[in-house]
Amino acid sequence: MTDQPPVTTTDSGCPVASDEHSLTVGTSGPNLLQDTYLIEKLAHFVRERVPDRVYHVKGGGAFGYFEVTADVTQWTKAAFLSEVGKRTPMLARFSSVAGEEGYPDSDRDVRGFALKFYTEEGNYDLVGNNTPVFFVRDPMKFPDFIHSQERMPDSGLRSNNMQWDFWTLSPESAHQVTILMSDRGTPRTWRNMNGYSSDTYMWENAAGEKFWVKYHFKTEQGIQNMTDAEARAMRAEDLDCHRRDLRNAIARRDFPSWRLEMQIMPYEDAPDYHFNPFDITKVWPHDDYPPITVGRFVLDRNPENFFAQVVQAGFDVANFVPGIGPSPDRMVLGRMFAYADSSRYRTGPNYAQLPVNRPVSEVHNYNKDGPMCYHHIGDQPVYAPNSYSGPIGEPQRYRDPGWFVEAGEITRAAYVAHKDDNDFIQPGTLYRDVMTPTDQDHLVENIVWHLSQEVERFVQERAVNDYWTKVDPNLGARVAQGLGLG
């Protein structure tokens, strides 16, 4: 004997007479406008989608916890990292960059790796990828990069020619494209890929000492990738293979986990380092700054409602807690505006009040009203300064993290070059010294196939002569041979 199900109600909680039949004049007459439940149901139905993200649209996520495993108080005063064994609840969202909702999970693409830590000092959001570098180093080019990966304005089709035209005219993309065209561009599951901050951030300890840091989340399930052939076959088998895999693994209590390793650079090292350490297209050599294991996170709870807890999740690169801040990395500084603004556009100015985005700490400020405002401050003052005990900032206790900048003329210019700031050095090293012969073969095959898909001849020639040959002459020759350009 099952429990009696609840009575259907309107959104206002009023009981509804029927879930199946609308109100009509007799059994064959027209529907009536006074059927308010039908009107409410239809009106809500055509509004039940919020605008998609412009990028990182297709994805999935889960909840879990982050646990500190090593003392990091010598580098940061962040409360959630303050003691070994401390656990902080968190949300992780994984995604692909270019594909729309419904796109195959196995498509060749970079994967987003977004984390939200619900700390006692407010939410800390860390938004990265499954690669340690990115395609561009200046936010001015970011919308152009995304447009080049999406659809043509005339045909509405995606275009490999458009992608390669942008990449080969942007030499800073070579490191990321080398990774993307390898088998790392088609991870077998989200559980079997690493995550990286990619960007550089600042940590500050209680004594005010500052450090530059990079985050590396290493999968404890082991790296596994698909070959290009396997990835293309999976498109026909299961468009949602990554989303399904994560949910099923957690449901069977095979909880995925990642180990957090930090690269930590003394503040004083940055100006004279042999390449710009704030350039997101570069990695820091591990010999110079060995990764230090400081914690791990575990995902052990699936969302109860995908829309409310994954689609509506908003990640803000500017969500820092005391002890953590930005760096001179231009992509960080640009993303600190763009990410929150995306959420304001998609779900409204009060998106942070939604349960998935709401911090566990209390919110006290002077923002008020706006669409869907359900957290309010009663009769408290809505302006500052005031005489009625409203919240007051504490500049000495909560200083904005910063760095010294030499005064200079306001300008639009590239980063000041360090001696090894060559865009082709690191991808060449990756090809020659890191990839196995099999990895190299797959890279060449993937590049040749991708460049063969309706890419114009002059773009192919530029890809060979001005791009892959500069990464490595052998790689350029093999791609040229594969394209019949040798």
CSV table of C-alpha atoms in Angstrom, one decimal:
chain,number,residue,atom,x,y,z
A,1,MET,CA,0.0,0.0,0.0
A,2,THR,CA,1.6,3.3,-1.1
A,3,ASP,CA,1.1,6.6,0.5
A,4,GLN,CA,-1.6,8.9,-0.9
A,5,PRO,CA,0.1,11.2,-3.5
A,6,PRO,CA,-0.2,14.9,-2.9
A,7,VAL,CA,-2.9,17.0,-4.6
A,8,THR,CA,-1.7,18.9,-7.7
A,9,THR,CA,-1.7,22.7,-7.0
A,10,THR,CA,-1.1,25.9,-8.9
A,11,ASP,CA,2.1,27.8,-8.3
A,12,SER,CA,0.2,29.6,-5.6
A,13,GLY,CA,-0.5,26.4,-3.8
A,14,CYS,CA,-4.2,26.2,-4.7
A,15,PRO,CA,-5.6,22.7,-5.4
A,16,VAL,CA,-6.2,21.8,-9.1
A,17,ALA,CA,-9.1,19.7,-10.3
A,18,SER,CA,-7.4,17.9,-13.2
A,19,ASP,CA,-4.0,17.2,-14.6
A,20,GLU,CA,-5.5,15.9,-17.9
A,21,HIS,CA,-8.5,18.0,-18.9
A,22,SER,CA,-8.8,21.7,-19.6
A,23,LEU,CA,-11.9,23.7,-18.9
A,24,THR,CA,-14.2,23.7,-21.9
A,25,VAL,CA,-17.8,24.7,-22.8
A,26,GLY,CA,-19.3,21.2,-22.8
A,27,THR,CA,-17.3,18.2,-24.1
A,28,SER,CA,-16.9,19.6,-27.6
A,29,GLY,CA,-16.8,23.3,-27.0
A,30,PRO,CA,-13.8,25.7,-26.9
A,31,ASN,CA,-11.3,26.1,-24.1
A,32,LEU,CA,-12.0,28.9,-21.6
A,33,LEU,CA,-9.7,31.8,-20.7
A,34,GLN,CA,-10.8,31.4,-17.1
A,35,ASP,CA,-8.9,28.1,-16.9
A,36,THR,CA,-6.2,29.8,-14.9
A,37,TYR,CA,-4.3,26.6,-14.3
A,38,LEU,CA,-4.0,25.8,-18.0
A,39,ILE,CA,-2.9,29.4,-18.7
A,40,GLU,CA,-0.3,29.2,-15.9
A,41,LYS,CA,0.9,25.8,-17.1
A,42,LEU,CA,1.3,26.9,-20.7
A,43,ALA,CA,2.8,30.3,-19.8
A,44,HIS,CA,5.4,28.6,-17.6
A,45,PHE,CA,6.1,25.9,-20.1
A,46,VAL,CA,7.2,28.4,-22.9
A,47,ARG,CA,9.4,30.2,-20.4
A,48,GLU,CA,11.0,27.2,-18.7
A,49,ARG,CA,14.4,27.7,-20.5
A,50,VAL,CA,16.8,30.4,-19.5
A,51,PRO,CA,19.3,31.6,-22.1
A,52,ASP,CA,22.1,29.1,-22.6
A,53,ARG,CA,25.6,30.1,-21.7
A,54,VAL,CA,27.4,31.4,-24.8
A,55,TYR,CA,30.1,28.9,-24.3
A,56,HIS,CA,30.5,25.9,-21.9
A,57,VAL,CA,26.8,25.2,-22.7
A,58,LYS,CA,26.7,21.4,-22.6
A,59,GLY,CA,27.8,19.9,-19.3
A,60,GLY,CA,26.9,18.2,-16.0
A,61,GLY,CA,27.9,18.3,-12.4
A,62,ALA,CA,27.7,17.0,-8.9
A,63,PHE,CA,28.2,17.9,-5.3
A,64,GLY,CA,30.9,16.8,-2.8
A,65,TYR,CA,33.5,18.1,-0.5
A,66,PHE,CA,37.1,19.4,-0.5
A,67,GLU,CA,39.5,18.2,2.2
A,68,VAL,CA,42.8,19.8,3.2
A,69,THR,CA,45.6,17.2,3.4
A,70,ALA,CA,48.6,19.4,4.1
A,71,ASP,CA,49.4,22.6,6.0
A,72,VAL,CA,49.3,25.6,3.6
A,73,THR,CA,49.1,28.3,6.2
A,74,GLN,CA,52.6,29.5,5.3
A,75,TRP,CA,51.2,30.5,1.9
A,76,THR,CA,47.5,31.5,2.4
A,77,LYS,CA,45.2,32.7,5.2
A,78,ALA,CA,42.1,31.3,3.5
A,79,ALA,CA,39.9,29.9,6.3
A,80,PHE,CA,38.7,26.9,4.3
A,81,LEU,CA,42.4,25.9,3.9
A,82,SER,CA,43.4,26.6,7.5
A,83,GLU,CA,43.9,23.1,8.9
A,84,VAL,CA,44.6,19.6,7.8
A,85,GLY,CA,41.4,17.5,7.7
A,86,LYS,CA,39.1,20.4,7.2
A,87,ARG,CA,36.2,19.7,4.8
A,88,THR,CA,34.3,22.3,2.7
A,89,PRO,CA,31.1,21.4,0.7
A,90,MET,CA,31.5,22.1,-3.0
A,91,LEU,CA,29.9,21.8,-6.5
A,92,ALA,CA,31.8,20.8,-9.6
A,93,ARG,CA,30.5,21.4,-13.1
A,94,PHE,CA,32.2,19.9,-16.2
A,95,SER,CA,31.4,21.0,-19.7
A,96,SER,CA,32.6,21.3,-23.3
A,97,VAL,CA,33.4,24.7,-24.7
A,98,ALA,CA,32.0,25.1,-28.2
A,99,GLY,CA,29.0,22.7,-28.5
A,100,GLU,CA,25.4,23.6,-27.8
A,101,GLU,CA,23.0,21.8,-25.5
A,102,GLY,CA,22.5,18.3,-27.0
A,103,TYR,CA,25.9,18.2,-28.6
A,104,PRO,CA,27.9,15.0,-28.3
A,105,ASP,CA,30.0,14.8,-25.2
A,106,SER,CA,32.7,12.9,-27.1
A,107,ASP,CA,33.3,15.8,-29.6
A,108,ARG,CA,36.9,17.0,-29.8
A,109,ASP,CA,37.0,20.1,-27.5
A,110,VAL,CA,38.4,21.6,-24.4
A,111,ARG,CA,36.5,20.6,-21.2
A,112,GLY,CA,35.5,23.2,-18.6
A,113,PHE,CA,36.3,22.4,-15.0
A,114,ALA,CA,34.4,24.8,-12.7
A,115,LEU,CA,34.4,24.5,-8.9
A,116,LYS,CA,32.4,26.3,-6.3
A,117,PHE,CA,33.5,26.0,-2.6
A,118,TYR,CA,30.9,27.0,-0.1
A,119,THR,CA,33.2,28.4,2.6
A,120,GLU,CA,32.5,30.1,5.9
A,121,GLU,CA,34.0,33.4,4.4
A,122,GLY,CA,31.7,33.3,1.3
A,123,ASN,CA,31.8,31.3,-2.0
A,124,TYR,CA,35.1,30.7,-3.7
A,125,ASP,CA,34.8,29.9,-7.4
A,126,LEU,CA,37.6,28.5,-9.4
A,127,VAL,CA,36.8,28.3,-13.1
A,128,GLY,CA,39.4,26.4,-15.2
A,129,ASN,CA,39.7,23.7,-17.9
A,130,ASN,CA,41.1,20.2,-18.4
A,131,THR,CA,44.2,21.8,-20.0
A,132,PRO,CA,46.9,23.8,-18.2
A,133,VAL,CA,47.0,26.5,-20.9
A,134,PHE,CA,44.5,28.4,-23.1
A,135,PHE,CA,44.2,29.6,-26.7
A,136,VAL,CA,44.7,33.4,-26.2
A,137,ARG,CA,46.3,35.5,-23.6
A,138,ASP,CA,44.3,38.8,-23.9
A,139,PRO,CA,40.6,39.0,-23.1
A,140,MET,CA,40.2,41.3,-26.2
A,141,LYS,CA,40.5,38.2,-28.4
A,142,PHE,CA,38.4,35.9,-26.3
A,143,PRO,CA,35.0,36.7,-28.0
A,144,ASP,CA,36.7,36.3,-31.4
A,145,PHE,CA,38.1,32.9,-30.4
A,146,ILE,CA,34.7,31.7,-29.2
A,147,HIS,CA,33.0,33.0,-32.4
A,148,SER,CA,35.6,31.1,-34.5
A,149,GLN,CA,34.6,27.8,-32.8
A,150,GLU,CA,30.8,28.3,-33.2
A,151,ARG,CA,28.8,28.7,-36.4
A,152,MET,CA,29.1,30.6,-39.6
A,153,PRO,CA,26.8,33.6,-40.0
A,154,ASP,CA,25.6,32.6,-43.5
A,155,SER,CA,25.1,28.8,-43.3
A,156,GLY,CA,24.6,28.3,-39.6
A,157,LEU,CA,27.2,25.5,-39.8
A,158,ARG,CA,30.4,25.0,-37.8
A,159,SER,CA,33.5,25.5,-39.9
A,160,ASN,CA,37.0,24.0,-39.5
A,161,ASN,CA,38.2,26.6,-42.0
A,162,MET,CA,37.1,29.4,-39.6
A,163,GLN,CA,38.8,27.6,-36.7
A,164,TRP,CA,42.1,27.2,-38.5
A,165,ASP,CA,42.0,30.7,-39.9
A,166,PHE,CA,41.8,32.1,-36.4
A,167,TRP,CA,44.4,29.7,-34.9
A,168,THR,CA,47.0,30.1,-37.6
A,169,LEU,CA,46.7,33.9,-37.3
A,170,SER,CA,47.1,33.6,-33.5
A,171,PRO,CA,50.4,31.9,-32.8
A,172,GLU,CA,49.8,32.0,-29.1
A,173,SER,CA,47.2,29.3,-29.6
A,174,ALA,CA,49.8,26.7,-30.7
A,175,HIS,CA,50.3,25.1,-27.3
A,176,GLN,CA,46.6,24.7,-26.6
A,177,VAL,CA,45.9,23.4,-30.1
A,178,THR,CA,48.6,20.9,-29.8
A,179,ILE,CA,46.9,19.5,-26.7
A,180,LEU,CA,43.5,19.7,-28.3
A,181,MET,CA,44.5,17.8,-31.4
A,182,SER,CA,46.1,15.0,-29.2
A,183,ASP,CA,44.0,12.3,-27.6
A,184,ARG,CA,43.6,14.6,-24.6
A,185,GLY,CA,41.1,16.5,-26.7
A,186,THR,CA,38.7,13.5,-26.4
A,187,PRO,CA,38.7,12.4,-22.7
A,188,ARG,CA,37.0,9.1,-22.1
A,189,THR,CA,35.1,10.4,-19.2
A,190,TRP,CA,35.0,13.6,-17.0
A,191,ARG,CA,36.3,11.3,-14.2
A,192,ASN,CA,39.4,10.4,-16.2
A,193,MET,CA,40.7,13.9,-16.9
A,194,ASN,CA,42.7,16.5,-14.9
A,195,GLY,CA,41.5,20.0,-14.1
A,196,TYR,CA,43.7,23.1,-14.0
A,197,SER,CA,43.2,26.7,-13.0
A,198,SER,CA,45.2,27.5,-16.2
A,199,ASP,CA,45.3,31.1,-15.0
A,200,THR,CA,47.7,32.3,-12.3
A,201,TYR,CA,46.4,33.5,-9.0
A,202,MET,CA,47.7,35.1,-5.8
A,203,TRP,CA,47.8,33.6,-2.3
A,204,GLU,CA,48.5,35.7,0.7
A,205,ASN,CA,49.3,34.5,4.2
A,206,ALA,CA,48.4,36.0,7.6
A,207,ALA,CA,51.7,37.9,7.6
A,208,GLY,CA,50.9,39.6,4.3
A,209,GLU,CA,53.4,37.6,2.3
A,210,LYS,CA,52.3,37.0,-1.3
A,211,PHE,CA,52.8,34.1,-3.7
A,212,TRP,CA,51.8,33.4,-7.3
A,213,VAL,CA,50.0,30.0,-7.6
A,214,LYS,CA,48.6,27.6,-10.2
A,215,TYR,CA,46.1,24.9,-9.3
A,216,HIS,CA,46.4,21.3,-10.7
A,217,PHE,CA,43.5,18.9,-9.9
A,218,LYS,CA,44.9,15.4,-10.8
A,219,THR,CA,42.3,12.7,-11.3
A,220,GLU,CA,42.7,9.8,-8.9
A,221,GLN,CA,40.9,7.5,-11.4
A,222,GLY,CA,43.8,7.9,-13.9
A,223,ILE,CA,44.0,9.6,-17.2
A,224,GLN,CA,42.0,7.9,-20.0
A,225,ASN,CA,41.3,9.2,-23.4
A,226,MET,CA,39.5,8.1,-26.6
A,227,THR,CA,41.1,7.9,-29.9
A,228,ASP,CA,39.6,10.0,-32.6
A,229,ALA,CA,37.9,6.9,-34.1
A,230,GLU,CA,36.5,5.9,-30.7
A,231,ALA,CA,35.2,9.4,-30.0
A,232,ARG,CA,33.4,9.6,-33.4
A,233,ALA,CA,31.9,6.2,-32.9
A,234,MET,CA,30.6,7.3,-29.4
A,235,ARG,CA,28.6,10.1,-31.1
A,236,ALA,CA,26.4,7.4,-32.6
A,237,GLU,CA,26.2,5.4,-29.4
A,238,ASP,CA,25.5,8.0,-26.7
A,239,LEU,CA,25.5,11.7,-27.1
A,240,ASP,CA,25.5,12.1,-23.3
A,241,CYS,CA,28.2,9.6,-22.5
A,242,HIS,CA,30.1,11.9,-20.0
A,243,ARG,CA,27.0,13.2,-18.3
A,244,ARG,CA,25.7,9.6,-17.9
A,245,ASP,CA,29.0,8.2,-16.7
A,246,LEU,CA,29.4,10.7,-13.9
A,247,ARG,CA,25.8,10.3,-12.6
A,248,ASN,CA,26.0,6.5,-12.8
A,249,ALA,CA,29.4,6.3,-11.0
A,250,ILE,CA,28.1,8.4,-8.1
A,251,ALA,CA,24.8,6.4,-8.0
A,252,ARG,CA,26.8,3.2,-7.6
A,253,ARG,CA,29.0,4.9,-4.9
A,254,ASP,CA,32.1,4.8,-7.0
A,255,PHE,CA,32.8,8.4,-6.0
A,256,PRO,CA,35.3,10.2,-8.3
A,257,SER,CA,38.1,12.2,-6.7
A,258,TRP,CA,40.9,14.6,-7.6
A,259,ARG,CA,44.1,15.4,-5.8
A,260,LEU,CA,45.0,19.1,-5.6
A,261,GLU,CA,48.6,19.9,-6.4
A,262,MET,CA,49.8,23.6,-6.2
A,263,GLN,CA,52.6,25.2,-8.0
A,264,ILE,CA,53.8,28.1,-5.8
A,265,MET,CA,56.1,30.8,-7.1
A,266,PRO,CA,57.6,33.4,-4.7
A,267,TYR,CA,56.3,36.9,-5.4
A,268,GLU,CA,59.7,38.2,-6.2
A,269,ASP,CA,60.5,35.6,-8.9
A,270,ALA,CA,57.9,36.9,-11.5
A,271,PRO,CA,59.6,40.0,-13.0
A,272,ASP,CA,62.8,38.2,-14.0
A,273,TYR,CA,61.4,34.8,-14.8
A,274,HIS,CA,62.6,33.6,-18.3
A,275,PHE,CA,59.0,33.8,-19.7
A,276,ASN,CA,56.0,35.8,-18.5
A,277,PRO,CA,54.5,33.6,-15.7
A,278,PHE,CA,51.1,35.4,-16.1
A,279,ASP,CA,50.8,34.3,-19.7
A,280,ILE,CA,48.0,31.6,-19.8
A,281,THR,CA,49.4,30.1,-22.9
A,282,LYS,CA,52.5,28.9,-21.0
A,283,VAL,CA,53.0,26.2,-18.2
A,284,TRP,CA,55.5,26.6,-15.4
A,285,PRO,CA,58.1,23.8,-15.6
A,286,HIS,CA,57.8,21.4,-12.7
A,287,ASP,CA,61.6,21.5,-12.2
A,288,ASP,CA,61.3,25.2,-11.4
A,289,TYR,CA,58.2,24.9,-9.2
A,290,PRO,CA,57.4,21.3,-8.2
A,291,PRO,CA,53.7,20.6,-7.6
A,292,ILE,CA,52.9,20.3,-3.9
A,293,THR,CA,49.9,18.1,-2.8
A,294,VAL,CA,47.7,20.1,-0.5
A,295,GLY,CA,44.2,18.5,-0.7
A,296,ARG,CA,41.7,16.5,-2.6
A,297,PHE,CA,38.0,16.7,-3.5
A,298,VAL,CA,35.4,14.0,-3.8
A,299,LEU,CA,32.1,14.1,-5.6
A,300,ASP,CA,29.6,11.9,-3.7
A,301,ARG,CA,26.1,13.4,-4.4
A,302,ASN,CA,24.2,13.8,-7.7
A,303,PRO,CA,22.0,16.8,-8.2
A,304,GLU,CA,18.3,16.3,-7.3
A,305,ASN,CA,17.2,18.6,-10.1
A,306,PHE,CA,19.5,19.2,-13.0
A,307,PHE,CA,18.1,22.5,-14.0
A,308,ALA,CA,18.0,24.1,-10.6
A,309,GLN,CA,21.4,22.8,-9.5
A,310,VAL,CA,23.5,22.6,-12.6
A,311,VAL,CA,21.9,24.8,-15.3
A,312,GLN,CA,21.3,27.6,-12.9
A,313,ALA,CA,24.7,27.3,-11.3
A,314,GLY,CA,26.6,30.6,-11.8
A,315,PHE,CA,30.4,30.7,-11.4
A,316,ASP,CA,32.1,34.0,-10.8
A,317,VAL,CA,35.9,34.3,-11.3
A,318,ALA,CA,35.8,37.3,-9.0
A,319,ASN,CA,34.5,35.3,-6.1
A,320,PHE,CA,37.6,35.3,-3.9
A,321,VAL,CA,37.9,34.7,-0.2
A,322,PRO,CA,40.5,36.4,2.1
A,323,GLY,CA,43.9,35.0,1.3
A,324,ILE,CA,43.2,34.4,-2.4
A,325,GLY,CA,43.1,37.0,-5.2
A,326,PRO,CA,43.8,37.7,-8.9
A,327,SER,CA,47.2,38.2,-10.6
A,328,PRO,CA,48.3,40.4,-13.5
A,329,ASP,CA,47.1,37.6,-15.8
A,330,ARG,CA,45.0,39.6,-18.2
A,331,MET,CA,42.6,36.7,-18.8
A,332,VAL,CA,41.8,36.5,-15.1
A,333,LEU,CA,41.1,40.3,-14.9
A,334,GLY,CA,38.8,40.2,-18.0
A,335,ARG,CA,36.9,37.1,-16.7
A,336,MET,CA,36.3,38.8,-13.3
A,337,PHE,CA,33.7,40.9,-15.1
A,338,ALA,CA,32.4,38.6,-17.8
A,339,TYR,CA,31.4,35.5,-15.7
A,340,ALA,CA,29.2,37.3,-13.2
A,341,ASP,CA,27.7,39.4,-15.9
A,342,SER,CA,26.8,36.2,-17.8
A,343,SER,CA,24.8,35.0,-14.8
A,344,ARG,CA,23.1,38.3,-14.4
A,345,TYR,CA,22.0,38.1,-18.0
A,346,ARG,CA,20.9,34.5,-17.9
A,347,THR,CA,19.1,34.2,-14.6
A,348,GLY,CA,18.8,37.8,-13.4
A,349,PRO,CA,20.6,40.2,-11.0
A,350,ASN,CA,19.6,38.1,-8.0
A,351,TYR,CA,21.1,34.9,-9.4
A,352,ALA,CA,23.3,34.6,-6.2
A,353,GLN,CA,20.1,34.1,-4.1
A,354,LEU,CA,19.4,30.8,-5.9
A,355,PRO,CA,20.0,27.9,-3.5
A,356,VAL,CA,22.9,26.4,-5.7
A,357,ASN,CA,24.6,29.8,-5.7
A,358,ARG,CA,23.8,31.1,-2.2
A,359,PRO,CA,26.7,31.2,0.2
A,360,VAL,CA,26.6,29.5,3.6
A,361,SER,CA,27.8,32.7,5.2
A,362,GLU,CA,25.4,35.6,5.8
A,363,VAL,CA,25.1,38.3,3.1
A,364,HIS,CA,25.1,41.9,4.2
A,365,ASN,CA,25.2,44.7,1.6
A,366,TYR,CA,23.2,47.5,0.0
A,367,ASN,CA,22.0,45.8,-3.2
A,368,LYS,CA,18.3,45.7,-3.2
A,369,ASP,CA,15.2,44.8,-5.3
A,370,GLY,CA,15.4,43.6,-8.9
A,371,PRO,CA,13.6,40.6,-10.5
A,372,MET,CA,13.2,37.5,-8.4
A,373,CYS,CA,14.5,39.1,-5.2
A,374,TYR,CA,13.4,36.8,-2.4
A,375,HIS,CA,16.1,37.6,0.2
A,376,HIS,CA,15.5,41.0,1.7
A,377,ILE,CA,16.8,43.1,4.6
A,378,GLY,CA,13.5,44.2,6.0
A,379,ASP,CA,13.6,47.8,7.2
A,380,GLN,CA,17.4,48.0,7.4
A,381,PRO,CA,19.1,51.0,5.6
A,382,VAL,CA,19.7,50.7,1.9
A,383,TYR,CA,22.5,53.2,1.7
A,384,ALA,CA,25.9,53.8,3.2
A,385,PRO,CA,27.1,55.6,5.2
A,386,ASN,CA,24.1,55.5,7.6
A,387,SER,CA,23.3,56.0,11.2
A,388,TYR,CA,21.4,52.8,11.8
A,389,SER,CA,23.9,50.0,12.2
A,390,GLY,CA,24.1,49.0,8.6
A,391,PRO,CA,27.1,46.8,7.4
A,392,ILE,CA,30.5,48.6,7.3
A,393,GLY,CA,33.5,47.5,5.3
A,394,GLU,CA,36.8,46.7,7.2
A,395,PRO,CA,39.7,47.9,5.0
A,396,GLN,CA,42.4,46.9,7.4
A,397,ARG,CA,41.0,43.4,8.0
A,398,TYR,CA,39.9,42.7,4.5
A,399,ARG,CA,42.4,44.5,2.2
A,400,ASP,CA,42.0,43.9,-1.5
A,401,PRO,CA,44.9,41.7,-2.7
A,402,GLY,CA,47.2,43.5,-5.0
A,403,TRP,CA,50.6,43.9,-6.5
A,404,PHE,CA,53.0,46.7,-7.3
A,405,VAL,CA,52.7,48.3,-10.7
A,406,GLU,CA,55.2,50.7,-12.1
A,407,ALA,CA,53.5,53.9,-13.2
A,408,GLY,CA,53.4,54.2,-17.0
A,409,GLU,CA,51.4,55.6,-19.8
A,410,ILE,CA,48.0,54.1,-20.4
A,411,THR,CA,48.3,52.1,-23.5
A,412,ARG,CA,47.1,49.0,-25.5
A,413,ALA,CA,50.0,46.7,-25.9
A,414,ALA,CA,51.2,43.1,-25.5
A,415,TYR,CA,52.9,41.9,-22.4
A,416,VAL,CA,56.5,43.0,-22.0
A,417,ALA,CA,58.4,40.1,-23.5
A,418,HIS,CA,60.7,38.0,-21.3
A,419,LYS,CA,63.6,36.2,-23.0
A,420,ASP,CA,61.8,32.9,-23.7
A,421,ASP,CA,58.4,34.3,-24.6
A,422,ASN,CA,58.2,32.4,-27.8
A,423,ASP,CA,54.8,30.9,-28.6
A,424,PHE,CA,56.2,27.7,-30.2
A,425,ILE,CA,58.8,26.6,-27.6
A,426,GLN,CA,56.4,24.8,-25.2
A,427,PRO,CA,54.2,23.0,-27.8
A,428,GLY,CA,57.4,21.8,-29.5
A,429,THR,CA,58.7,20.5,-26.2
A,430,LEU,CA,55.3,18.8,-25.6
A,431,TYR,CA,55.5,17.1,-29.0
A,432,ARG,CA,59.2,16.0,-28.8
A,433,ASP,CA,59.8,15.3,-25.1
A,434,VAL,CA,56.4,14.4,-23.6
A,435,MET,CA,54.4,12.6,-26.2
A,436,THR,CA,55.0,9.0,-27.0
A,437,PRO,CA,55.5,7.9,-30.6
A,438,THR,CA,51.9,6.7,-30.5
A,439,ASP,CA,50.7,10.1,-29.2
A,440,GLN,CA,52.7,11.8,-32.0
A,441,ASP,CA,51.1,9.6,-34.6
A,442,HIS,CA,47.6,10.3,-33.3
A,443,LEU,CA,48.4,14.0,-33.1
A,444,VAL,CA,49.4,14.1,-36.8
A,445,GLU,CA,46.4,12.0,-37.9
A,446,ASN,CA,44.0,14.2,-35.9
A,447,ILE,CA,45.5,17.4,-37.3
A,448,VAL,CA,45.4,16.1,-40.9
A,449,TRP,CA,41.8,14.9,-40.6
A,450,HIS,CA,40.7,18.2,-39.0
A,451,LEU,CA,42.5,20.3,-41.6
A,452,SER,CA,41.0,18.2,-44.4
A,453,GLN,CA,37.4,19.1,-43.6
A,454,GLU,CA,36.6,22.0,-46.0
A,455,VAL,CA,39.6,24.0,-45.0
A,456,GLU,CA,40.8,26.3,-47.8
A,457,ARG,CA,44.2,25.5,-49.3
A,458,PHE,CA,45.9,28.8,-48.3
A,459,VAL,CA,44.8,28.2,-44.7
A,460,GLN,CA,46.2,24.7,-44.8
A,461,GLU,CA,49.5,26.0,-46.2
A,462,ARG,CA,49.7,28.6,-43.4
A,463,ALA,CA,48.9,25.9,-40.9
A,464,VAL,CA,51.9,23.9,-42.1
A,465,ASN,CA,54.4,26.7,-42.8
A,466,ASP,CA,53.6,29.3,-40.2
A,467,TYR,CA,52.3,27.1,-37.4
A,468,TRP,CA,53.1,23.4,-37.2
A,469,THR,CA,56.6,23.7,-38.7
A,470,LYS,CA,57.4,26.3,-36.2
A,471,VAL,CA,56.2,24.0,-33.4
A,472,ASP,CA,58.5,21.3,-34.8
A,473,PRO,CA,59.9,20.8,-38.3
A,474,ASN,CA,59.2,17.1,-38.2
A,475,LEU,CA,55.6,17.6,-37.2
A,476,GLY,CA,55.2,20.2,-39.9
A,477,ALA,CA,56.6,17.9,-42.5
A,478,ARG,CA,54.3,15.0,-41.5
A,479,VAL,CA,51.2,17.3,-41.6
A,480,ALA,CA,52.2,18.6,-45.0
A,481,GLN,CA,52.6,15.0,-46.3
A,482,GLY,CA,49.2,14.1,-44.9
A,483,LEU,CA,47.6,17.0,-46.7
A,484,GLY,CA,49.5,16.4,-49.9
A,485,LEU,CA,51.4,19.6,-49.6
A,486,GLY,CA,54.9,18.0,-49.4
